[in-house]
Coordinates of C-alpha atoms in Angstrom, one line a residue:
M98 CA 44.2 -26.4 -95.3
T99 CA 41.3 -28.0 -93.8
L100 CA 41.3 -28.3 -89.9
L101 CA 39.7 -30.8 -87.9
N102 CA 37.1 -31.7 -90.3
Q103 CA 35.9 -34.9 -88.5
Y104 CA 32.7 -34.4 -87.1
D105 CA 33.6 -36.7 -83.7
L106 CA 35.7 -34.1 -83.0
E107 CA 33.5 -31.0 -82.6
D108 CA 32.1 -31.3 -78.9
Y109 CA 36.5 -31.9 -78.0
I110 CA 37.0 -28.5 -79.8
E111 CA 34.0 -26.8 -78.8
F112 CA 34.8 -27.3 -75.3
I113 CA 38.3 -26.7 -75.4
E114 CA 38.6 -24.0 -78.0
N115 CA 38.3 -21.5 -75.4
E116 CA 41.3 -22.8 -73.4
S117 CA 45.0 -21.7 -73.6
F118 CA 47.9 -23.6 -74.6
A119 CA 51.0 -21.6 -74.1
G120 CA 49.4 -18.3 -74.9
S121 CA 47.7 -19.6 -77.7
Q122 CA 44.9 -22.2 -78.8
L123 CA 44.8 -25.7 -79.4
H124 CA 43.8 -25.5 -83.3
N125 CA 47.1 -23.4 -84.2
F126 CA 49.0 -25.9 -82.6
V127 CA 47.1 -28.8 -84.7
A128 CA 47.3 -26.2 -87.6
D129 CA 51.1 -26.3 -87.4
T130 CA 51.3 -30.1 -86.5
Q131 CA 49.8 -30.5 -89.9
R132 CA 52.0 -28.2 -91.6
V133 CA 55.0 -29.9 -90.7
Y134 CA 53.6 -33.2 -91.4
M135 CA 52.7 -32.1 -95.1
A136 CA 55.6 -30.3 -95.6
D137 CA 57.7 -33.0 -96.9
K138 CA 57.9 -37.1 -97.6
R139 CA 60.0 -37.7 -94.4
P140 CA 58.2 -40.5 -92.0
W141 CA 57.9 -39.4 -88.5
V142 CA 59.4 -41.6 -85.6
L143 CA 57.2 -40.2 -82.3
G144 CA 59.1 -41.6 -79.5
Y145 CA 56.1 -42.9 -77.2
S146 CA 57.0 -43.9 -73.4
G147 CA 53.3 -44.3 -72.4
G148 CA 54.1 -41.2 -69.9
K149 CA 52.0 -37.6 -69.9
D150 CA 53.8 -35.7 -72.4
S151 CA 54.4 -38.4 -75.2
S152 CA 50.7 -39.3 -74.6
A153 CA 50.0 -35.7 -75.3
V154 CA 51.8 -35.4 -78.6
M155 CA 50.1 -38.5 -79.8
T156 CA 46.7 -36.9 -79.3
L157 CA 48.0 -33.7 -81.0
I158 CA 49.4 -35.9 -84.1
Y159 CA 46.4 -37.9 -84.0
F160 CA 44.1 -34.9 -84.2
A161 CA 46.5 -33.2 -86.9
L162 CA 46.0 -36.6 -89.0
L163 CA 42.4 -36.8 -88.3
G164 CA 42.2 -33.2 -89.9
L165 CA 43.5 -34.2 -92.8
K166 CA 41.9 -35.6 -96.4
P167 CA 42.9 -38.9 -96.7
E168 CA 45.0 -38.4 -99.8
D169 CA 46.9 -35.5 -97.4
R170 CA 47.7 -38.4 -95.1
H171 CA 50.8 -39.6 -97.4
K172 CA 53.4 -40.2 -95.1
P173 CA 54.0 -43.0 -92.2
V174 CA 54.2 -42.2 -88.7
F175 CA 55.8 -45.1 -86.3
V176 CA 55.4 -44.9 -82.8
V177 CA 58.0 -46.8 -81.0
A178 CA 58.3 -47.7 -77.5
S179 CA 61.5 -48.8 -75.8
D180 CA 60.9 -51.6 -72.9
T181 CA 64.0 -52.4 -71.2
L182 CA 62.5 -55.4 -69.9
V183 CA 62.9 -54.2 -66.6
E184 CA 60.3 -51.5 -66.4
T185 CA 57.6 -51.1 -64.0
P186 CA 55.3 -53.7 -64.6
M187 CA 52.3 -51.3 -64.2
V188 CA 53.9 -49.3 -66.8
V189 CA 54.7 -52.3 -69.1
D190 CA 50.9 -53.0 -68.8
H191 CA 50.0 -49.4 -69.8
V192 CA 52.1 -49.4 -72.7
D193 CA 51.3 -52.0 -74.1
K194 CA 47.4 -51.1 -73.9
S195 CA 48.1 -48.1 -75.5
L196 CA 49.9 -49.1 -78.2
K197 CA 47.3 -51.8 -79.0
L198 CA 44.5 -49.2 -78.9
I199 CA 46.4 -46.5 -81.0
E200 CA 47.1 -49.1 -83.8
E201 CA 43.3 -50.3 -83.9
G202 CA 42.1 -46.9 -83.6
A203 CA 44.7 -45.3 -86.5
K204 CA 43.6 -48.7 -88.4
R205 CA 40.0 -47.8 -87.6
E206 CA 40.3 -44.3 -88.9
G207 CA 42.2 -44.9 -91.8
L208 CA 45.3 -43.1 -90.7
P209 CA 49.0 -44.3 -91.2
I210 CA 50.2 -44.8 -87.7
T211 CA 52.1 -48.1 -86.5
S212 CA 53.2 -48.9 -83.2
H213 CA 56.5 -50.7 -82.5
K214 CA 58.1 -51.9 -79.1
V215 CA 62.0 -52.2 -79.5
V216 CA 64.0 -54.2 -76.7
P217 CA 67.9 -54.4 -76.2
K218 CA 69.7 -57.2 -77.5
S219 CA 69.5 -60.5 -74.9
N220 CA 73.0 -60.4 -74.6
N221 CA 72.8 -56.4 -73.6
T222 CA 70.0 -56.2 -71.2
F223 CA 70.0 -55.4 -67.8
W224 CA 70.0 -59.0 -66.5
A225 CA 72.8 -60.3 -68.6
N226 CA 75.3 -57.4 -67.8
L227 CA 74.7 -57.4 -64.2
L228 CA 73.9 -61.4 -63.4
G229 CA 75.5 -62.6 -66.5
K230 CA 78.7 -60.4 -66.7
G231 CA 78.6 -59.2 -63.2
Y232 CA 78.4 -55.5 -64.0
P233 CA 77.6 -53.4 -60.8
A234 CA 74.3 -51.8 -60.3
P235 CA 73.9 -48.5 -62.3
T236 CA 74.9 -45.7 -60.2
R237 CA 75.4 -42.0 -61.2
N238 CA 78.6 -42.2 -61.9
F239 CA 78.6 -45.6 -63.6
R240 CA 75.2 -45.7 -65.8
W241 CA 75.9 -48.0 -68.3
C242 CA 72.3 -49.0 -68.8
T243 CA 71.4 -46.2 -70.4
E244 CA 73.0 -46.2 -74.0
R245 CA 72.6 -50.4 -74.1
M246 CA 68.7 -50.4 -73.1
K247 CA 67.7 -47.2 -74.1
I248 CA 69.7 -45.4 -76.9
D249 CA 70.9 -48.5 -78.8
P250 CA 67.6 -50.1 -79.5
V251 CA 65.6 -46.9 -80.5
S252 CA 69.2 -46.2 -82.6
T253 CA 68.9 -49.1 -84.5
F254 CA 65.2 -48.3 -85.3
I255 CA 65.6 -44.8 -86.5
K256 CA 68.6 -46.2 -88.3
E257 CA 66.5 -48.8 -90.5
R258 CA 64.1 -46.4 -91.3
V259 CA 66.5 -44.1 -92.4
S260 CA 68.1 -47.3 -94.7
E261 CA 64.7 -47.2 -96.2
Y262 CA 63.6 -43.5 -96.5
D263 CA 66.7 -41.9 -96.6
E264 CA 65.6 -39.2 -93.8
V265 CA 63.1 -39.3 -91.0
I266 CA 62.2 -36.9 -88.5
V267 CA 61.6 -38.1 -84.7
V268 CA 59.2 -36.5 -83.0
L269 CA 59.5 -36.1 -79.2
G270 CA 57.4 -34.8 -75.9
S271 CA 60.2 -32.6 -75.1
R272 CA 59.0 -29.4 -73.0
S273 CA 61.6 -26.8 -72.3
Q274 CA 59.9 -26.4 -68.5
E275 CA 60.4 -30.0 -67.8
S276 CA 64.1 -30.4 -69.2
A277 CA 65.7 -27.2 -69.5
S278 CA 69.3 -28.9 -70.8
R279 CA 67.2 -30.6 -73.3
A280 CA 65.6 -27.7 -74.6
Q281 CA 69.4 -25.9 -74.7
V282 CA 70.6 -28.7 -76.9
I283 CA 67.6 -29.0 -79.3
K284 CA 67.7 -24.8 -79.7
K285 CA 71.7 -25.2 -80.4
H286 CA 70.5 -27.8 -83.3
K287 CA 67.9 -26.0 -84.7
I288 CA 67.5 -25.1 -88.0
D289 CA 67.3 -21.7 -88.8
G290 CA 63.8 -20.7 -90.4
S291 CA 62.7 -24.3 -89.5
D292 CA 60.5 -26.3 -86.8
L293 CA 63.1 -29.1 -86.9
A294 CA 66.5 -29.3 -85.5
V295 CA 69.2 -31.6 -86.4
H296 CA 69.7 -35.0 -84.3
T297 CA 73.0 -34.6 -82.2
T298 CA 74.3 -38.7 -82.5
L299 CA 72.3 -40.1 -85.8
S300 CA 72.8 -38.5 -89.2
N301 CA 69.6 -37.6 -91.5
A302 CA 67.4 -38.1 -88.7
F303 CA 65.7 -34.7 -87.1
I304 CA 63.8 -33.6 -84.4
Y305 CA 60.6 -32.4 -84.1
T306 CA 58.9 -30.9 -80.4
P307 CA 55.4 -29.5 -81.0
I308 CA 54.4 -29.2 -77.3
D309 CA 58.0 -27.6 -76.4
T310 CA 56.2 -24.3 -75.0
W311 CA 53.6 -26.2 -73.1
S312 CA 53.3 -26.4 -69.6
V313 CA 52.0 -29.8 -67.7
D314 CA 48.7 -27.6 -67.1
D315 CA 48.4 -27.7 -70.9
V316 CA 49.5 -31.4 -71.3
W317 CA 46.5 -32.5 -68.7
K318 CA 44.2 -29.9 -70.6
I319 CA 44.4 -32.4 -73.8
L320 CA 44.3 -35.7 -72.1
R321 CA 41.6 -35.2 -69.6
L322 CA 40.2 -32.3 -70.1
C323 CA 41.4 -30.7 -66.7
H324 CA 42.6 -27.3 -65.5
L325 CA 45.0 -26.7 -62.6
K326 CA 43.4 -24.3 -60.0
T327 CA 46.0 -22.7 -57.3
E328 CA 44.3 -22.6 -53.7
E329 CA 45.4 -21.7 -50.5
T330 CA 45.2 -24.1 -47.7
P331 CA 46.0 -24.1 -43.9
Y332 CA 49.7 -26.2 -45.3
G333 CA 50.4 -22.8 -47.5
T334 CA 49.3 -22.2 -51.5
K335 CA 48.6 -25.9 -53.1
N336 CA 48.0 -26.7 -56.8
K337 CA 44.7 -28.9 -57.5
W338 CA 43.7 -30.7 -60.7
F339 CA 40.0 -30.7 -61.4
D340 CA 37.8 -32.0 -64.2
K341 CA 35.7 -30.0 -65.8
Y342 CA 33.6 -33.1 -67.2
D343 CA 31.8 -35.6 -65.0
L344 CA 32.7 -37.9 -67.3
E345 CA 36.4 -39.0 -68.1
W346 CA 37.1 -37.9 -71.4
E347 CA 38.2 -40.6 -74.0
N348 CA 41.9 -40.6 -76.2
P349 CA 40.5 -40.0 -79.5
W350 CA 42.1 -43.6 -80.5
G351 CA 39.8 -44.7 -77.5
G352 CA 40.5 -46.0 -74.0
K353 CA 41.0 -43.5 -70.9
N354 CA 43.7 -41.9 -69.2
L355 CA 42.6 -42.5 -65.7
V356 CA 45.1 -45.0 -65.3
L357 CA 47.9 -42.9 -66.3
W358 CA 46.4 -40.2 -64.1
N359 CA 46.6 -42.4 -61.0
L360 CA 50.3 -43.4 -62.2
Y361 CA 51.1 -39.7 -61.4
K362 CA 48.4 -38.7 -58.9
D363 CA 50.4 -37.8 -55.4
S364 CA 53.7 -38.5 -57.2
S365 CA 55.4 -35.3 -55.3
G366 CA 56.5 -33.6 -58.6
Q367 CA 58.2 -37.1 -60.3
G368 CA 57.9 -37.5 -63.6
E369 CA 58.2 -39.3 -66.7
C370 CA 61.0 -41.3 -68.2
P371 CA 61.3 -39.4 -71.9
M372 CA 62.0 -41.5 -74.7
V373 CA 66.1 -41.9 -74.6
I374 CA 67.7 -41.2 -78.4
D375 CA 71.1 -39.8 -77.1
E376 CA 73.3 -38.8 -73.9
T377 CA 71.7 -35.5 -73.4
T378 CA 68.4 -36.9 -72.6
P379 CA 67.7 -36.3 -68.7
S380 CA 68.1 -39.7 -66.4
C381 CA 65.2 -41.5 -65.6
G382 CA 65.4 -41.6 -61.5
N383 CA 62.8 -41.2 -59.2
S384 CA 60.5 -42.0 -62.4
R385 CA 57.0 -43.5 -62.6
F386 CA 58.0 -44.2 -66.3
G387 CA 61.6 -45.5 -65.3
C388 CA 62.8 -49.3 -64.4
W389 CA 62.1 -50.7 -61.4
T390 CA 65.8 -51.9 -60.8
C391 CA 67.2 -48.3 -61.0
T392 CA 69.7 -47.7 -58.6
V393 CA 71.1 -44.5 -60.2
V394 CA 68.9 -42.6 -57.0
T395 CA 69.1 -43.6 -53.3
R396 CA 65.5 -44.2 -52.9
D397 CA 62.7 -45.5 -55.4
R398 CA 60.2 -42.8 -54.4
A399 CA 58.1 -43.5 -57.4
M400 CA 57.9 -47.4 -56.5
E401 CA 57.7 -46.5 -52.8
S402 CA 54.8 -44.3 -53.6
L403 CA 52.8 -46.8 -55.5
I404 CA 53.3 -49.3 -52.9
Q405 CA 51.4 -47.0 -50.2
N406 CA 48.8 -46.3 -52.9
G407 CA 47.8 -49.6 -53.1
E408 CA 50.2 -51.3 -55.2
Q409 CA 51.6 -53.5 -52.1
W410 CA 52.1 -56.7 -54.4
M411 CA 55.5 -54.7 -56.0
T412 CA 57.1 -54.5 -52.2
P413 CA 59.2 -57.6 -53.2
L414 CA 60.7 -55.7 -56.1
L415 CA 61.3 -52.9 -54.1
K416 CA 63.5 -55.0 -51.4
Y417 CA 65.3 -56.3 -54.0
R418 CA 66.1 -53.1 -55.6
N419 CA 67.4 -51.7 -52.4
I420 CA 69.3 -54.9 -52.1
L421 CA 71.0 -53.7 -55.3
S422 CA 71.4 -50.3 -54.0
R423 CA 73.1 -51.8 -51.4
S424 CA 75.8 -53.2 -53.1
T425 CA 77.1 -50.3 -54.4
S426 CA 77.9 -48.6 -50.9
P427 CA 81.4 -48.0 -51.1
K428 CA 82.0 -49.6 -47.8
L429 CA 80.6 -53.0 -49.1
K430 CA 81.9 -53.0 -52.4
K431 CA 84.5 -55.4 -51.5
K432 CA 82.1 -58.2 -50.3
Y433 CA 80.3 -58.4 -53.2
R434 CA 82.5 -57.5 -56.1
N435 CA 85.4 -59.1 -57.3
H436 CA 89.6 -57.6 -56.6
I437 CA 90.0 -58.2 -60.4
R438 CA 88.3 -56.7 -63.0
R439 CA 87.1 -58.5 -66.2
D440 CA 90.4 -58.0 -68.1
G441 CA 92.1 -60.0 -65.4
R442 CA 94.0 -57.5 -63.8
L443 CA 94.2 -55.8 -60.7
A444 CA 93.8 -51.9 -61.0
F445 CA 95.1 -49.7 -58.3
K446 CA 93.4 -46.4 -57.5
T447 CA 95.7 -43.3 -58.2
L448 CA 96.2 -40.3 -56.6
K449 CA 97.2 -36.8 -57.7
E450 CA 100.0 -35.2 -56.0
D451 CA 102.1 -32.5 -57.5
K452 CA 100.4 -32.7 -60.2
E453 CA 101.3 -35.9 -61.0
R454 CA 99.4 -39.4 -60.8
V455 CA 100.7 -41.5 -58.1
L456 CA 99.6 -45.2 -57.2
T457 CA 97.9 -45.7 -53.8
D458 CA 97.5 -49.4 -52.1
D459 CA 93.9 -49.8 -52.7
Y460 CA 92.2 -51.0 -56.0
T461 CA 89.0 -50.4 -57.5
T462 CA 87.0 -53.2 -57.3
G463 CA 85.4 -55.4 -60.8
P464 CA 82.5 -57.4 -61.3
Y465 CA 80.3 -58.8 -58.9
K466 CA 81.7 -62.4 -57.5
L467 CA 79.9 -65.4 -59.6
K468 CA 78.8 -66.4 -56.0
Y469 CA 76.8 -63.2 -55.4
R470 CA 75.2 -63.3 -59.0
Q471 CA 73.9 -67.0 -58.3
H472 CA 72.3 -65.7 -55.3
A473 CA 71.1 -62.7 -56.7
M474 CA 69.6 -65.0 -59.6
R475 CA 68.0 -67.2 -56.9
L476 CA 66.5 -64.2 -55.4
L477 CA 65.2 -63.0 -58.6
L478 CA 63.6 -66.2 -59.5
N479 CA 61.9 -66.4 -56.5
I480 CA 60.2 -63.7 -56.8
Q481 CA 59.3 -64.7 -59.9
K482 CA 57.5 -67.7 -58.6
Q483 CA 55.3 -66.3 -56.2
F484 CA 54.3 -63.7 -58.8
N485 CA 53.6 -66.8 -60.7
D486 CA 51.5 -68.4 -58.1
Q487 CA 49.3 -65.1 -57.5
G488 CA 48.7 -65.4 -61.3
R489 CA 50.4 -62.1 -62.4
D490 CA 51.2 -62.0 -65.6
V491 CA 54.6 -60.7 -64.6
E492 CA 58.0 -61.9 -66.5
L493 CA 61.3 -60.3 -64.6
I494 CA 63.8 -62.3 -66.8
T495 CA 62.9 -63.7 -69.8
V496 CA 63.8 -67.1 -71.3
D497 CA 66.5 -65.4 -73.9
E498 CA 68.1 -63.9 -70.8
L499 CA 68.9 -66.7 -68.9
H500 CA 70.3 -68.4 -71.9
A501 CA 72.9 -65.5 -72.1
V502 CA 73.4 -65.3 -68.1
R503 CA 74.5 -68.9 -68.3
H504 CA 76.7 -68.0 -71.6
E505 CA 78.4 -65.4 -69.6
W506 CA 78.8 -67.5 -66.3
L507 CA 80.5 -70.4 -68.3
N508 CA 82.7 -68.5 -70.1
D509 CA 83.5 -65.8 -67.3
P510 CA 87.2 -64.3 -67.5
N511 CA 87.6 -64.6 -64.0
E512 CA 85.2 -67.1 -62.4
P513 CA 83.9 -69.3 -64.9
D514 CA 81.0 -71.7 -64.0
W515 CA 82.5 -75.0 -64.2
D516 CA 79.6 -76.6 -62.3
D517 CA 77.0 -75.3 -65.1
T518 CA 74.8 -74.0 -62.2
L519 CA 72.5 -71.5 -63.7
P520 CA 70.1 -74.9 -65.1
S521 CA 69.7 -76.2 -61.4
I522 CA 68.9 -72.9 -60.0
V523 CA 65.9 -72.1 -62.4
F524 CA 64.8 -75.7 -61.9
D525 CA 64.6 -75.3 -58.0
A526 CA 62.9 -71.7 -58.3
L527 CA 60.6 -72.2 -61.1
G528 CA 60.5 -76.0 -61.4
I529 CA 60.9 -76.1 -64.7
K530 CA 63.5 -77.4 -67.4
L531 CA 64.5 -75.2 -70.0
D532 CA 65.9 -76.2 -73.4
W533 CA 69.4 -75.7 -72.2
T534 CA 71.8 -76.1 -75.3
I535 CA 74.6 -78.5 -74.3
D536 CA 77.9 -77.0 -73.9
D537 CA 80.8 -79.2 -74.2
S538 CA 83.5 -76.9 -73.5
N539 CA 83.3 -77.5 -69.7
Q540 CA 86.1 -79.9 -69.1
F541 CA 86.2 -80.1 -65.6
S542 CA 83.8 -82.4 -63.5
L543 CA 82.8 -81.7 -59.8
T544 CA 85.6 -84.2 -58.6
E545 CA 88.3 -83.0 -61.1
G546 CA 87.7 -79.1 -60.1
Q547 CA 88.2 -80.0 -56.4
L548 CA 91.4 -81.9 -57.5
L549 CA 92.9 -78.8 -59.5
N550 CA 91.8 -76.7 -55.9
D551 CA 93.8 -79.2 -53.8
I552 CA 96.9 -79.7 -56.1
A553 CA 97.5 -76.5 -57.8
P554 CA 98.1 -74.1 -54.6
K555 CA 100.9 -76.7 -53.7
H556 CA 102.6 -75.6 -56.5
G557 CA 102.2 -71.9 -55.8
V558 CA 100.0 -71.3 -58.8
S559 CA 96.0 -70.3 -58.7
P560 CA 94.1 -73.2 -59.9
Q561 CA 91.5 -71.1 -62.0
M562 CA 94.4 -70.3 -64.1
V563 CA 95.4 -74.2 -64.7
K564 CA 91.9 -74.9 -65.4
K565 CA 91.9 -71.8 -68.1
L566 CA 95.4 -73.1 -69.6
I567 CA 93.5 -76.5 -69.7
D568 CA 90.7 -75.0 -71.1
V569 CA 92.4 -73.3 -74.1
E570 CA 94.2 -75.9 -75.3
T571 CA 91.0 -78.1 -75.4
Q572 CA 89.3 -75.5 -77.3
M573 CA 92.4 -75.3 -79.7
S574 CA 93.4 -79.1 -80.1
G575 CA 91.2 -79.8 -83.1
L576 CA 92.4 -77.0 -85.3
A577 CA 94.8 -77.3 -88.0
R578 CA 96.1 -74.2 -87.3
R579 CA 96.8 -72.8 -83.6
T580 CA 97.3 -69.4 -84.3
G581 CA 97.2 -67.2 -81.6
I582 CA 97.4 -69.7 -79.0
F583 CA 100.5 -68.5 -77.3
N584 CA 98.8 -64.7 -77.2
R585 CA 96.2 -66.4 -75.0
I586 CA 98.3 -68.3 -72.7
G587 CA 100.8 -65.3 -72.2
R588 CA 97.7 -62.6 -71.6
L589 CA 96.2 -65.7 -68.9
I590 CA 99.7 -65.9 -67.6
Q591 CA 99.9 -62.1 -67.0
Q592 CA 96.5 -62.1 -65.4
D593 CA 96.6 -61.3 -61.5
W594 CA 95.5 -64.4 -60.0
E595 CA 96.3 -64.3 -56.3
S596 CA 94.3 -62.6 -53.6
A597 CA 94.1 -58.9 -53.6
E598 CA 96.6 -59.0 -50.4
V599 CA 99.3 -60.9 -52.2
I600 CA 99.2 -58.7 -55.2
I601 CA 99.2 -55.5 -53.3
A602 CA 102.5 -56.9 -51.3
S603 CA 103.9 -57.9 -54.6
N604 CA 103.2 -54.3 -56.1
L605 CA 104.7 -52.8 -53.2
D606 CA 107.7 -54.4 -53.9
I607 CA 107.9 -53.7 -57.3
R608 CA 107.3 -50.1 -56.4
Q609 CA 109.7 -49.8 -53.6
S610 CA 112.5 -51.3 -56.3
Q611 CA 111.5 -49.1 -58.8
M612 CA 111.6 -45.8 -56.2
R613 CA 115.4 -47.3 -55.6
Q614 CA 116.2 -47.5 -59.4
S615 CA 114.5 -43.9 -59.5
N616 CA 116.4 -42.6 -56.8
E617 CA 120.0 -44.4 -58.3
V618 CA 119.0 -42.5 -61.8
K619 CA 118.2 -38.9 -60.3
A620 CA 121.7 -39.1 -58.5
L621 CA 123.3 -40.1 -61.6
E622 CA 121.4 -37.3 -63.5
D623 CA 122.4 -34.7 -60.6
D624 CA 125.9 -36.0 -61.3
L625 CA 126.2 -35.4 -64.8
K626 CA 125.0 -31.6 -64.5
Q627 CA 127.7 -31.2 -62.1
I628 CA 130.2 -32.2 -64.2
T629 CA 128.6 -30.6 -67.4
A630 CA 128.6 -27.3 -65.5
L631 CA 132.5 -27.7 -64.4
L632 CA 133.4 -28.7 -67.7
K633 CA 131.3 -25.6 -69.4
A634 CA 133.3 -23.4 -66.6
E635 CA 136.5 -24.4 -68.3
G636 CA 135.7 -23.8 -71.3
I637 CA 135.3 -27.6 -72.3
E638 CA 132.2 -28.1 -74.2

């Protein structure tokens, strides 16, 4: 097997030949990559986040393919990047440019590399869930975003390749030093006598981690021809990076890594968000390559650092993110969120007493209230307008997402947007009229809605329940068979339509009644035990 026989790599190899990569030399890792590539016909899917580790793997693979004869480059390499649609704008720009250069370089060199970008479905994006359905901002205990926005799109792409090629190999930039837990998972599923591991969730997919043993020093060596130097300073022992060349080294496909370097500079140890392929992949919190909306961490130190280093235009994004974060505070939950969950019921919290679960008088909050979602949408669109006026090519929410949010508002299980407010909110903020689909399911004008709001309480019923009942009747009135209408009506009537205070008081009465009944039953059981004991003593069974 010929190793790196392209003449334009000679200068690079000559320079880096003496550098140690995890106790070995670079050409050994290139040769290993070539060997694994040529071992079978299974295509590769490279998880590319645009960060330092995935960029290092991309460079290694590019070198490996360049070093092979054209006839040996026999299978495709799909470079796939996952865009959650709320990635930090600077990172989005960096990834987009990198993917374009990689594909152009591969086409120029005759390499079987293509780049792809996957996004979540429009009804399952961050804004469709948070502003549309009212999902609370993600927390460590309720991180609903990862699976919907990262795992599912990438898994779908991998499954499509599996259906096309039967089996695939997923190449990741995972390093043991960066994620010990991820390394343990891969080691656990490692195939004996092979460089591959079994994918933890997808059948017919395998994992290959070519830089698993590398340090961060090794990563920057291949990206910038840099080395790490440890120095004693008045502030203690410090590590500093130094370029070994006066000129910045270019990627083999073109383009320099100076932008990438600057994204990591002064990052206080913060890293990148890895390509998430399953739930074992570590969180992206505090990452320069994560989402600008991330509220899993208390403070977004990465965005704060970017702003301090000259990106002041991102300040509105940080403020918006902090507003979302504050809404997760236990003290403020009931201010921002509905007391009714999306299933229409109030859910009481439980405590464990004497090894048994008992209900408390407190409850868990449901989705964000519609008025809060409307306010948050206005704020987001105002920031978008501000960026538009500055001439920035930044899209905070897509048109498809706006349509998805409107659909969720109109069909909200607890607070339907009877007034269809989103089109006017968008027009007021951005001054544009989108091609909104006419939705004739809204049965109530402002006057009719207000009339129901005034009359229904006088009869001891919720106006929202009456509206929903009329809505169900109207939806099914034109059907020849109205199968299931009674079940739908029954579910609506059984929902909790009253205020939290009324529901709690009612529940307290019910529990007191149940407690009295329980005490009565217990007393009867005690009497029965005494009678049984007397009969047994008399010899009567």
